[in-house]
Amino acid sequence: MRKIGVGLLGFGTVGSGVVKILLENRQLIESRLGASLALKWIALRDLEKDRGVAVDASLVTTDPKMVVNDPEVDIVVELIGGYDPAKTFILKAIENGKHVVTANKALLAAHGDEIFSAASRKGVEIGFEASVGGGIPLIRSIKEGLVANSIQGLYGILNGTANYILTKMTDQGEAFSDVLKEAQKLGYAEADPTFDIEGIDAAHKLTILLSIAYGIPIDFEAVYTEGISKVTPLDIKFMKEFGYRIKLLAISKDDGEAIEARVHPTLIPADAMLASVNEAYNALYIQGDAVGNVMLYGPGAGMMPTGSAVVSDLVDVARNILRGAVGRVPSMGYQPDEVKARRIKSIDELETEYYFRFSAEDKPGVLSKISGILGRHQISIKSVHQKGRDLVGAVPIVMITHEAKEAAVKEALSEIDQLDIAKDKTVLIRIEDWG
Ligand code: HSE
């Protein structure tokens, strides 16, 4: 049976999952592929650390160059994470004519164009199924399963840590910092949890999805990014009363003229399908012009789910090698010379409904001052609740608006926050009421 040589760079959580799957499902994979995926090297930093998977000591090296330079390695799997040296090794592997599989969303969101161009010039493939949505086959679904569709909208819960935190805060009223510690213990969080809680990891993933959905160059800076660190149990309580759930959503919409691309805490109706995606699970709701609405759901992180996505790329690349069909599906889903920049809207152009929580003095005329300023900025109120005074005498006034322009909202809130009756900065959360 023909062997396709595989070399691993990095042997952490995902790497161990990949090796476990290659060992335990060897026969199954061979019967599907008609060849064997032969592990040639595992490059790791710490030889002593126990990964819970037994590997032949002769496969292990601390020198990544052994992996990227070995002629017997056909596919290099990069699981080091971070920007460098991961990028250096990937480019070296490509230069050496090797195909690359990576789970590195941060790297692709920053340097994807350079990596994809190098691979296309060299005629090798880049597999990155594991970079978005862990074990859920999101990349392949967009590039292949939905190839017939113009993608009109994407709504994703793409960060398990943030979803876990919001779920626990919503269901159990727990404080943000306590739940973050739990998520870190469970191993969902990035090495730097700022990436999870400030929306950066979700924005990396949305950046990758935008490229393959719309055939545009990688442009992380164009994605508006706001995290969940300022979400309070008080707002969660109020929004539940209005019939909403809060999710860190990664959203894109294409109106034909320009693309919206944003990640921020978002209120969605409690009966929306995405509202029932809880704990560390991920989901992507895709609107295609031909298919209609599709939702993909599953584990967005972890050793075996992410390992499953990496191995799916290995099999895919190996199938193309075996059939002489390398490049059958372009890495970004579009022919490289068809990848063209499109205008990405700034957040100020957004028109949506909003949740506001004002903290104001409790005295006559306060509500009319606030609604007067909103009215002057063409912001129409859909519903309003005034809550009881808190301990410091401020009264929370909670409002849901009709669709309003973000630029006008910012101006209005800045005026309101400067009033002498304002006790604290107004809380703003965007609403997606698409049902
Ligand atoms: N830190 C990421 C998450 C891991 O919480 O979703 C998967 O990319």
GROMACS .gro file of C-alpha atoms and ligand atoms in nm:
model
  443
    1MET     CA    1   0.000   0.000   0.000
    2ARG     CA    2   0.132   0.344  -0.093
    3LYS     CA    3   0.246   0.561   0.197
    4ILE     CA    4   0.196   0.935   0.228
    5GLY     CA    5   0.456   1.078   0.468
    6VAL     CA    6   0.331   1.307   0.743
    7GLY     CA    7   0.545   1.523   0.973
    8LEU     CA    8   0.411   1.704   1.279
    9LEU     CA    9   0.538   2.034   1.410
   10GLY     CA   10   0.411   2.062   1.767
   11PHE     CA   11   0.275   1.792   1.992
   12GLY     CA   12   0.038   1.965   2.231
   13THR     CA   13  -0.332   1.900   2.277
   14VAL     CA   14  -0.426   1.895   1.907
   15GLY     CA   15  -0.108   1.711   1.799
   16SER     CA   16  -0.181   1.434   2.048
   17GLY     CA   17  -0.535   1.409   1.910
   18VAL     CA   18  -0.402   1.379   1.554
   19VAL     CA   19  -0.160   1.100   1.648
   20LYS     CA   20  -0.427   0.917   1.849
   21ILE     CA   21  -0.665   0.926   1.551
   22LEU     CA   22  -0.394   0.816   1.305
   23LEU     CA   23  -0.312   0.519   1.531
   24GLU     CA   24  -0.662   0.417   1.644
   25ASN     CA   25  -0.841   0.470   1.311
   26ARG     CA   26  -0.554   0.356   1.090
   27GLN     CA   27  -0.747   0.077   0.916
   28LEU     CA   28  -1.058   0.288   0.866
   29ILE     CA   29  -0.854   0.570   0.712
   30GLU     CA   30  -0.665   0.327   0.487
   31SER     CA   31  -0.986   0.171   0.361
   32ARG     CA   32  -1.122   0.516   0.276
   33LEU     CA   33  -0.799   0.656   0.131
   34GLY     CA   34  -0.649   0.350  -0.039
   35ALA     CA   35  -0.311   0.444   0.107
   36SER     CA   36  -0.162   0.487   0.451
   37LEU     CA   37  -0.081   0.810   0.630
   38ALA     CA   38   0.265   0.731   0.765
   39LEU     CA   39   0.383   0.941   1.057
   40LYS     CA   40   0.751   1.021   0.986
   41TRP     CA   41   0.834   1.284   1.245
   42ILE     CA   42   0.697   1.458   1.550
   43ALA     CA   43   0.889   1.774   1.636
   44LEU     CA   44   0.837   1.889   1.991
   45ARG     CA   45   1.002   2.121   2.241
   46ASP     CA   46   0.990   1.919   2.562
   47LEU     CA   47   1.089   1.553   2.530
   48GLU     CA   48   0.993   1.474   2.888
   49LYS     CA   49   0.629   1.585   2.889
   50ASP     CA   50   0.373   1.303   2.890
   51ARG     CA   51   0.110   1.354   2.617
   52GLY     CA   52  -0.094   1.043   2.700
   53VAL     CA   53  -0.024   0.892   2.355
   54ALA     CA   54   0.251   0.634   2.310
   55VAL     CA   55   0.472   0.711   2.011
   56ASP     CA   56   0.782   0.541   1.880
   57ALA     CA   57   1.082   0.732   2.019
   58SER     CA   58   1.252   0.717   1.676
   59LEU     CA   59   0.982   0.950   1.536
   60VAL     CA   60   1.049   1.222   1.789
   61THR     CA   61   1.285   1.514   1.735
   62THR     CA   62   1.341   1.855   1.888
   63ASP     CA   63   1.458   1.989   1.551
   64PRO     CA   64   1.171   2.113   1.330
   65LYS     CA   65   1.409   2.129   1.033
   66MET     CA   66   1.413   1.747   1.030
   67VAL     CA   67   1.041   1.762   0.949
   68VAL     CA   68   1.037   2.036   0.685
   69ASN     CA   69   1.350   1.910   0.505
   70ASP     CA   70   1.288   1.533   0.503
   71PRO     CA   71   1.215   1.417   0.143
   72GLU     CA   72   0.994   1.139   0.285
   73VAL     CA   73   0.754   1.393   0.434
   74ASP     CA   74   0.478   1.484   0.187
   75ILE     CA   75   0.257   1.682   0.426
   76VAL     CA   76   0.375   1.903   0.715
   77VAL     CA   77   0.120   1.960   0.993
   78GLU     CA   78   0.187   2.287   1.175
   79LEU     CA   79   0.044   2.282   1.528
   80ILE     CA   80   0.291   2.512   1.701
   81GLY     CA   81   0.051   2.809   1.702
   82GLY     CA   82   0.142   3.178   1.714
   83TYR     CA   83   0.313   3.378   1.442
   84ASP     CA   84   0.677   3.283   1.453
   85PRO     CA   85   0.849   3.041   1.411
   86ALA     CA   86   0.528   2.878   1.276
   87LYS     CA   87   0.528   3.103   0.967
   88THR     CA   88   0.898   3.043   0.896
   89PHE     CA   89   0.850   2.666   0.907
   90ILE     CA   90   0.536   2.675   0.692
   91LEU     CA   91   0.710   2.885   0.424
   92LYS     CA   92   1.016   2.657   0.437
   93ALA     CA   93   0.796   2.347   0.399
   94ILE     CA   94   0.622   2.508   0.098
   95GLU     CA   95   0.958   2.604  -0.053
   96ASN     CA   96   1.057   2.238  -0.018
   97GLY     CA   97   0.745   2.135  -0.213
   98LYS     CA   98   0.550   2.002   0.083
   99HIS     CA   99   0.179   2.041   0.141
  100VAL     CA  100   0.083   2.204   0.469
  101VAL     CA  101  -0.202   2.146   0.712
  102THR     CA  102  -0.246   2.398   0.991
  103ALA     CA  103  -0.488   2.488   1.271
  104ASN     CA  104  -0.325   2.828   1.313
  105LYS     CA  105  -0.604   3.085   1.274
  106ALA     CA  106  -0.402   3.374   1.418
  107LEU     CA  107  -0.127   3.318   1.163
  108LEU     CA  108  -0.365   3.279   0.868
  109ALA     CA  109  -0.561   3.589   0.969
  110ALA     CA  110  -0.237   3.789   0.970
  111HIS     CA  111  -0.026   3.631   0.696
  112GLY     CA  112  -0.268   3.407   0.506
  113ASP     CA  113  -0.224   3.588   0.174
  114GLU     CA  114   0.153   3.540   0.181
  115ILE     CA  115   0.116   3.172   0.272
  116PHE     CA  116  -0.158   3.101   0.015
  117SER     CA  117   0.039   3.283  -0.260
  118ALA     CA  118   0.357   3.091  -0.180
  119ALA     CA  119   0.163   2.763  -0.189
  120SER     CA  120  -0.009   2.848  -0.516
  121ARG     CA  121   0.324   2.945  -0.682
  122LYS     CA  122   0.479   2.617  -0.565
  123GLY     CA  123   0.174   2.407  -0.657
  124VAL     CA  124   0.114   2.270  -0.308
  125GLU     CA  125  -0.197   2.269  -0.089
  126ILE     CA  126  -0.277   2.440   0.240
  127GLY     CA  127  -0.540   2.266   0.453
  128PHE     CA  128  -0.687   2.474   0.737
  129GLU     CA  129  -1.013   2.302   0.830
  130ALA     CA  130  -0.905   2.297   1.198
  131SER     CA  131  -0.850   2.673   1.210
  132VAL     CA  132  -1.222   2.760   1.237
  133GLY     CA  133  -1.487   2.578   1.437
  134GLY     CA  134  -1.268   2.294   1.571
  135GLY     CA  135  -1.425   1.965   1.462
  136ILE     CA  136  -1.711   2.118   1.258
  137PRO     CA  137  -1.633   2.101   0.885
  138LEU     CA  138  -1.704   2.470   0.821
  139ILE     CA  139  -1.424   2.544   0.573
  140ARG     CA  140  -1.501   2.245   0.351
  141SER     CA  141  -1.875   2.316   0.370
  142ILE     CA  142  -1.828   2.670   0.238
  143LYS     CA  143  -1.559   2.585  -0.020
  144GLU     CA  144  -1.723   2.269  -0.151
  145GLY     CA  145  -2.064   2.178  -0.012
  146LEU     CA  146  -2.202   2.529  -0.071
  147VAL     CA  147  -1.992   2.610  -0.380
  148ALA     CA  148  -2.310   2.677  -0.581
  149ASN     CA  149  -2.414   2.961  -0.351
  150SER     CA  150  -2.351   3.328  -0.323
  151ILE     CA  151  -2.308   3.366   0.054
  152GLN     CA  152  -2.537   3.641   0.177
  153GLY     CA  153  -2.481   3.615   0.550
  154LEU     CA  154  -2.274   3.435   0.812
  155TYR     CA  155  -2.357   3.434   1.183
  156GLY     CA  156  -2.107   3.241   1.389
  157ILE     CA  157  -2.045   3.142   1.746
  158LEU     CA  158  -1.678   3.077   1.685
  159ASN     CA  159  -1.515   3.101   2.026
  160GLY     CA  160  -1.589   2.825   2.276
  161THR     CA  161  -1.440   3.005   2.573
  162ALA     CA  162  -1.654   3.316   2.526
  163ASN     CA  163  -1.963   3.103   2.467
  164TYR     CA  164  -1.892   2.901   2.781
  165ILE     CA  165  -1.855   3.220   2.986
  166LEU     CA  166  -2.176   3.379   2.852
  167THR     CA  167  -2.369   3.053   2.902
  168LYS     CA  168  -2.266   3.026   3.268
  169MET     CA  169  -2.333   3.395   3.329
  170THR     CA  170  -2.680   3.360   3.173
  171ASP     CA  171  -2.787   3.030   3.329
  172GLN     CA  172  -2.625   3.056   3.669
  173GLY     CA  173  -2.574   3.431   3.715
  174GLU     CA  174  -2.203   3.368   3.773
  175ALA     CA  175  -1.950   3.652   3.755
  176PHE     CA  176  -1.735   3.691   3.446
  177SER     CA  177  -1.398   3.641   3.615
  178ASP     CA  178  -1.503   3.320   3.797
  179VAL     CA  179  -1.629   3.155   3.479
  180LEU     CA  180  -1.317   3.255   3.286
  181LYS     CA  181  -1.108   3.064   3.540
  182GLU     CA  182  -1.329   2.754   3.490
  183ALA     CA  183  -1.292   2.776   3.111
  184GLN     CA  184  -0.915   2.800   3.143
  185LYS     CA  185  -0.912   2.492   3.369
  186LEU     CA  186  -1.117   2.300   3.110
  187GLY     CA  187  -0.852   2.380   2.848
  188TYR     CA  188  -1.072   2.578   2.605
  189ALA     CA  189  -0.892   2.911   2.635
  190GLU     CA  190  -0.604   3.034   2.422
  191ALA     CA  191  -0.259   3.070   2.583
  192ASP     CA  192  -0.349   3.438   2.613
  193PRO     CA  193  -0.721   3.443   2.710
  194THR     CA  194  -0.743   3.806   2.592
  195PHE     CA  195  -0.780   3.660   2.243
  196ASP     CA  196  -1.092   3.471   2.357
  197ILE     CA  197  -1.262   3.734   2.572
  198GLU     CA  198  -1.183   4.038   2.360
  199GLY     CA  199  -1.320   3.877   2.043
  200ILE     CA  200  -0.980   3.855   1.870
  201ASP     CA  201  -0.989   3.477   1.822
  202ALA     CA  202  -1.342   3.496   1.677
  203ALA     CA  203  -1.229   3.782   1.451
  204HIS     CA  204  -0.933   3.574   1.328
  205LYS     CA  205  -1.179   3.299   1.238
  206LEU     CA  206  -1.425   3.540   1.073
  207THR     CA  207  -1.136   3.687   0.869
  208ILE     CA  208  -1.065   3.340   0.729
  209LEU     CA  209  -1.433   3.272   0.658
  210LEU     CA  210  -1.471   3.606   0.479
  211SER     CA  211  -1.190   3.517   0.241
  212ILE     CA  212  -1.331   3.182   0.141
  213ALA     CA  213  -1.694   3.301   0.135
  214TYR     CA  214  -1.637   3.612  -0.077
  215GLY     CA  215  -1.301   3.550  -0.247
  216ILE     CA  216  -1.141   3.853  -0.085
  217PRO     CA  217  -0.785   3.893   0.047
  218ILE     CA  218  -0.724   3.834   0.416
  219ASP     CA  219  -0.791   4.160   0.604
  220PHE     CA  220  -0.811   4.119   0.981
  221GLU     CA  221  -0.794   4.494   1.043
  222ALA     CA  222  -1.121   4.547   0.853
  223VAL     CA  223  -1.317   4.330   1.100
  224TYR     CA  224  -1.476   4.536   1.379
  225THR     CA  225  -1.389   4.356   1.703
  226GLU     CA  226  -1.538   4.395   2.049
  227GLY     CA  227  -1.523   4.135   2.327
  228ILE     CA  228  -1.735   4.024   2.621
  229SER     CA  229  -1.529   4.152   2.913
  230LYS     CA  230  -1.771   4.439   2.982
  231VAL     CA  231  -2.087   4.225   2.983
  232THR     CA  232  -2.242   4.234   3.331
  233PRO     CA  233  -2.485   3.999   3.509
  234LEU     CA  234  -2.718   4.302   3.544
  235ASP     CA  235  -2.746   4.347   3.165
  236ILE     CA  236  -2.793   3.972   3.120
  237LYS     CA  237  -3.083   3.985   3.367
  238PHE     CA  238  -3.249   4.278   3.186
  239MET     CA  239  -3.204   4.139   2.836
  240LYS     CA  240  -3.361   3.809   2.945
  241GLU     CA  241  -3.667   4.007   3.054
  242PHE     CA  242  -3.688   4.150   2.701
  243GLY     CA  243  -3.673   3.795   2.556
  244TYR     CA  244  -3.311   3.798   2.436
  245ARG     CA  245  -2.997   3.588   2.485
  246ILE     CA  246  -2.647   3.725   2.450
  247LYS     CA  247  -2.384   3.564   2.226
  248LEU     CA  248  -2.044   3.672   2.101
  249LEU     CA  249  -2.140   3.665   1.733
  250ALA     CA  250  -1.914   3.688   1.432
  251ILE     CA  251  -2.131   3.841   1.162
  252SER     CA  252  -2.088   3.910   0.793
  253LYS     CA  253  -2.345   4.027   0.539
  254ASP     CA  254  -2.303   4.095   0.170
  255ASP     CA  255  -2.552   4.338   0.015
  256GLY     CA  256  -2.377   4.318  -0.324
  257GLU     CA  257  -2.219   4.661  -0.281
  258ALA     CA  258  -2.010   4.606   0.033
  259ILE     CA  259  -1.954   4.358   0.314
  260GLU     CA  260  -2.028   4.393   0.685
  261ALA     CA  261  -1.771   4.217   0.904
  262ARG     CA  262  -1.799   4.243   1.280
  263VAL     CA  263  -1.754   4.052   1.605
  264HIS     CA  264  -1.929   4.180   1.918
  265PRO     CA  265  -2.162   4.075   2.197
  266THR     CA  266  -2.503   4.050   2.031
  267LEU     CA  267  -2.858   4.008   2.156
  268ILE     CA  268  -3.059   3.749   1.965
  269PRO     CA  269  -3.415   3.631   2.030
  270ALA     CA  270  -3.422   3.356   2.294
  271ASP     CA  271  -3.595   3.124   2.045
  272ALA     CA  272  -3.337   3.171   1.764
  273MET     CA  273  -3.146   2.851   1.683
  274LEU     CA  274  -2.812   3.010   1.772
  275ALA     CA  275  -2.948   3.100   2.117
  276SER     CA  276  -2.949   2.729   2.203
  277VAL     CA  277  -2.580   2.685   2.121
  278ASN     CA  278  -2.438   2.672   2.470
  279GLU     CA  279  -2.126   2.586   2.671
  280ALA     CA  280  -1.810   2.558   2.457
  281TYR     CA  281  -2.001   2.454   2.143
  282ASN     CA  282  -1.962   2.648   1.818
  283ALA     CA  283  -2.207   2.698   1.534
  284LEU     CA  284  -2.223   2.876   1.202
  285TYR     CA  285  -2.550   2.987   1.047
  286ILE     CA  286  -2.500   3.039   0.674
  287GLN     CA  287  -2.739   3.215   0.436
  288GLY     CA  288  -2.686   3.099   0.077
  289ASP     CA  289  -2.885   3.234  -0.217
  290ALA     CA  290  -2.965   2.886  -0.351
  291VAL     CA  291  -2.970   2.662  -0.045
  292GLY     CA  292  -3.140   2.902   0.197
  293ASN     CA  293  -3.031   2.879   0.560
  294VAL     CA  294  -2.792   2.613   0.688
  295MET     CA  295  -2.667   2.576   1.043
  296LEU     CA  296  -2.360   2.369   1.134
  297TYR     CA  297  -2.309   2.289   1.501
  298GLY     CA  298  -2.055   2.099   1.706
  299PRO     CA  299  -1.746   2.102   1.925
  300GLY     CA  300  -1.535   2.408   1.843
  301ALA     CA  301  -1.222   2.313   2.033
  302GLY     CA  302  -1.041   2.028   2.206
  303MET     CA  303  -0.797   1.748   2.134
  304MET     CA  304  -1.011   1.498   1.942
  305PRO     CA  305  -1.251   1.735   1.757
  306THR     CA  306  -0.967   1.955   1.631
  307GLY     CA  307  -0.761   1.643   1.561
  308SER     CA  308  -1.052   1.514   1.352
  309ALA     CA  309  -1.042   1.830   1.138
  310VAL     CA  310  -0.664   1.806   1.090
  311VAL     CA  311  -0.689   1.442   0.981
  312SER     CA  312  -0.969   1.532   0.737
  313ASP     CA  313  -0.726   1.773   0.570
  314LEU     CA  314  -0.454   1.506   0.564
  315VAL     CA  315  -0.687   1.265   0.387
  316ASP     CA  316  -0.803   1.536   0.147
  317VAL     CA  317  -0.449   1.635   0.047
  318ALA     CA  318  -0.344   1.269   0.029
  319ARG     CA  319  -0.637   1.190  -0.204
  320ASN     CA  320  -0.529   1.471  -0.436
  321ILE     CA  321  -0.167   1.353  -0.430
  322LEU     CA  322  -0.275   0.998  -0.514
  323ARG     CA  323  -0.497   1.107  -0.804
  324GLY     CA  324  -0.254   1.367  -0.936
  325ALA     CA  325  -0.516   1.631  -0.857
  326VAL     CA  326  -0.324   1.867  -0.630
  327GLY     CA  327  -0.492   2.209  -0.632
  328ARG     CA  328  -0.828   2.055  -0.733
  329VAL     CA  329  -0.995   2.287  -0.483
  330PRO     CA  330  -0.803   2.618  -0.454
  331SER     CA  331  -0.689   2.688  -0.096
  332MET     CA  332  -0.916   2.992  -0.064
  333GLY     CA  333  -1.199   2.833  -0.262
  334TYR     CA  334  -1.149   3.083  -0.550
  335GLN     CA  335  -0.896   3.070  -0.832
  336PRO     CA  336  -0.600   3.280  -0.706
  337ASP     CA  337  -0.636   3.541  -0.985
  338GLU     CA  338  -1.005   3.581  -0.894
  339VAL     CA  339  -0.933   3.687  -0.535
  340LYS     CA  340  -1.020   4.058  -0.531
  341ALA     CA  341  -1.064   4.317  -0.258
  342ARG     CA  342  -1.417   4.434  -0.181
  343ARG     CA  343  -1.527   4.727   0.033
  344ILE     CA  344  -1.576   4.630   0.397
  345LYS     CA  345  -1.814   4.865   0.577
  346SER     CA  346  -1.700   5.051   0.886
  347ILE     CA  347  -1.901   4.989   1.203
  348ASP     CA  348  -2.032   5.348   1.182
  349GLU     CA  349  -2.232   5.248   0.873
  350LEU     CA  350  -2.419   4.977   1.064
  351GLU     CA  351  -2.796   5.006   1.097
  352THR     CA  352  -2.945   4.781   1.358
  353GLU     CA  353  -3.154   4.773   1.675
  354TYR     CA  354  -2.983   4.852   2.006
  355TYR     CA  355  -3.011   4.774   2.376
  356PHE     CA  356  -2.913   5.070   2.595
  357ARG     CA  357  -2.881   5.082   2.972
  358PHE     CA  358  -2.859   5.436   3.106
  359SER     CA  359  -2.756   5.501   3.465
  360ALA     CA  360  -2.927   5.823   3.562
  361GLU     CA  361  -3.039   6.020   3.863
  362ASP     CA  362  -3.395   5.935   3.963
  363LYS     CA  363  -3.574   6.269   3.932
  364PRO     CA  364  -3.848   6.424   3.717
  365GLY     CA  365  -3.760   6.502   3.356
  366VAL     CA  366  -3.470   6.254   3.318
  367LEU     CA  367  -3.648   6.028   3.070
  368SER     CA  368  -3.759   6.323   2.858
  369LYS     CA  369  -3.402   6.459   2.841
  370ILE     CA  370  -3.273   6.120   2.723
  371SER     CA  371  -3.553   6.059   2.474
  372GLY     CA  372  -3.518   6.417   2.346
  373ILE     CA  373  -3.153   6.360   2.254
  374LEU     CA  374  -3.233   6.023   2.097
  375GLY     CA  375  -3.515   6.183   1.895
  376ARG     CA  376  -3.288   6.459   1.763
  377HIS     CA  377  -3.058   6.184   1.629
  378GLN     CA  378  -3.345   5.998   1.462
  379ILE     CA  379  -3.328   5.711   1.712
  380SER     CA  380  -3.673   5.575   1.776
  381ILE     CA  381  -3.752   5.386   2.096
  382LYS     CA  382  -3.923   5.046   2.069
  383SER     CA  383  -3.962   4.978   2.439
  384VAL     CA  384  -3.837   5.114   2.769
  385HIS     CA  385  -3.825   4.985   3.127
  386GLN     CA  386  -3.722   5.189   3.425
  387LYS     CA  387  -3.587   4.976   3.707
  388GLY     CA  388  -3.570   5.044   4.081
  389ARG     CA  389  -3.295   5.259   4.229
  390ASP     CA  390  -2.968   5.086   4.307
  391LEU     CA  391  -2.769   5.134   4.626
  392VAL     CA  392  -2.595   5.450   4.505
  393GLY     CA  393  -2.919   5.612   4.397
  394ALA     CA  394  -2.874   5.571   4.021
  395VAL     CA  395  -3.165   5.432   3.830
  396PRO     CA  396  -3.112   5.193   3.539
  397ILE     CA  397  -3.324   5.288   3.238
  398VAL     CA  398  -3.324   5.006   2.987
  399MET     CA  399  -3.427   5.071   2.627
  400ILE     CA  400  -3.462   4.876   2.305
  401THR     CA  401  -3.456   5.090   1.991
  402HIS     CA  402  -3.588   5.044   1.641
  403GLU     CA  403  -3.323   5.027   1.367
  404ALA     CA  404  -3.085   5.319   1.404
  405LYS     CA  405  -2.754   5.424   1.255
  406GLU     CA  406  -2.446   5.343   1.463
  407ALA     CA  407  -2.286   5.682   1.392
  408ALA     CA  408  -2.599   5.860   1.521
  409VAL     CA  409  -2.614   5.628   1.823
  410LYS     CA  410  -2.256   5.713   1.919
  411GLU     CA  411  -2.323   6.087   1.893
  412ALA     CA  412  -2.643   6.061   2.096
  413LEU     CA  413  -2.485   5.849   2.372
  414SER     CA  414  -2.191   6.083   2.398
  415GLU     CA  415  -2.432   6.375   2.453
  416ILE     CA  416  -2.637   6.179   2.706
  417ASP     CA  417  -2.328   6.069   2.898
  418GLN     CA  418  -2.228   6.434   2.939
  419LEU     CA  419  -2.560   6.534   3.101
  420ASP     CA  420  -2.540   6.617   3.470
  421ILE     CA  421  -2.807   6.353   3.544
  422ALA     CA  422  -2.583   6.077   3.396
  423LYS     CA  423  -2.423   5.866   3.669
  424ASP     CA  424  -2.224   5.627   3.451
  425LYS     CA  425  -2.137   5.554   3.088
  426THR     CA  426  -2.432   5.412   2.893
  427VAL     CA  427  -2.413   5.042   2.805
  428LEU     CA  428  -2.474   4.967   2.435
  429ILE     CA  429  -2.533   4.617   2.296
  430ARG     CA  430  -2.628   4.553   1.933
  431ILE     CA  431  -2.928   4.335   1.847
  432GLU     CA  432  -2.973   4.093   1.554
  433ASP     CA  433  -3.341   4.018   1.525
  434TRP     CA  434  -3.334   3.803   1.213
  435GLY     CA  435  -3.531   3.522   1.377
  436HSE     N1  436  -0.968   2.926   2.229
  436HSE     C1  437  -1.048   2.875   2.122
  436HSE     C2  438  -1.192   2.872   2.169
  436HSE     C3  439  -1.000   2.737   2.085
  436HSE     O1  440  -1.218   2.893   2.288
  436HSE     O2  441  -1.280   2.853   2.088
  436HSE     C4  442  -1.044   2.690   1.950
  436HSE     O3  443  -1.000   2.769   1.846
   0.00000   0.00000   0.00000
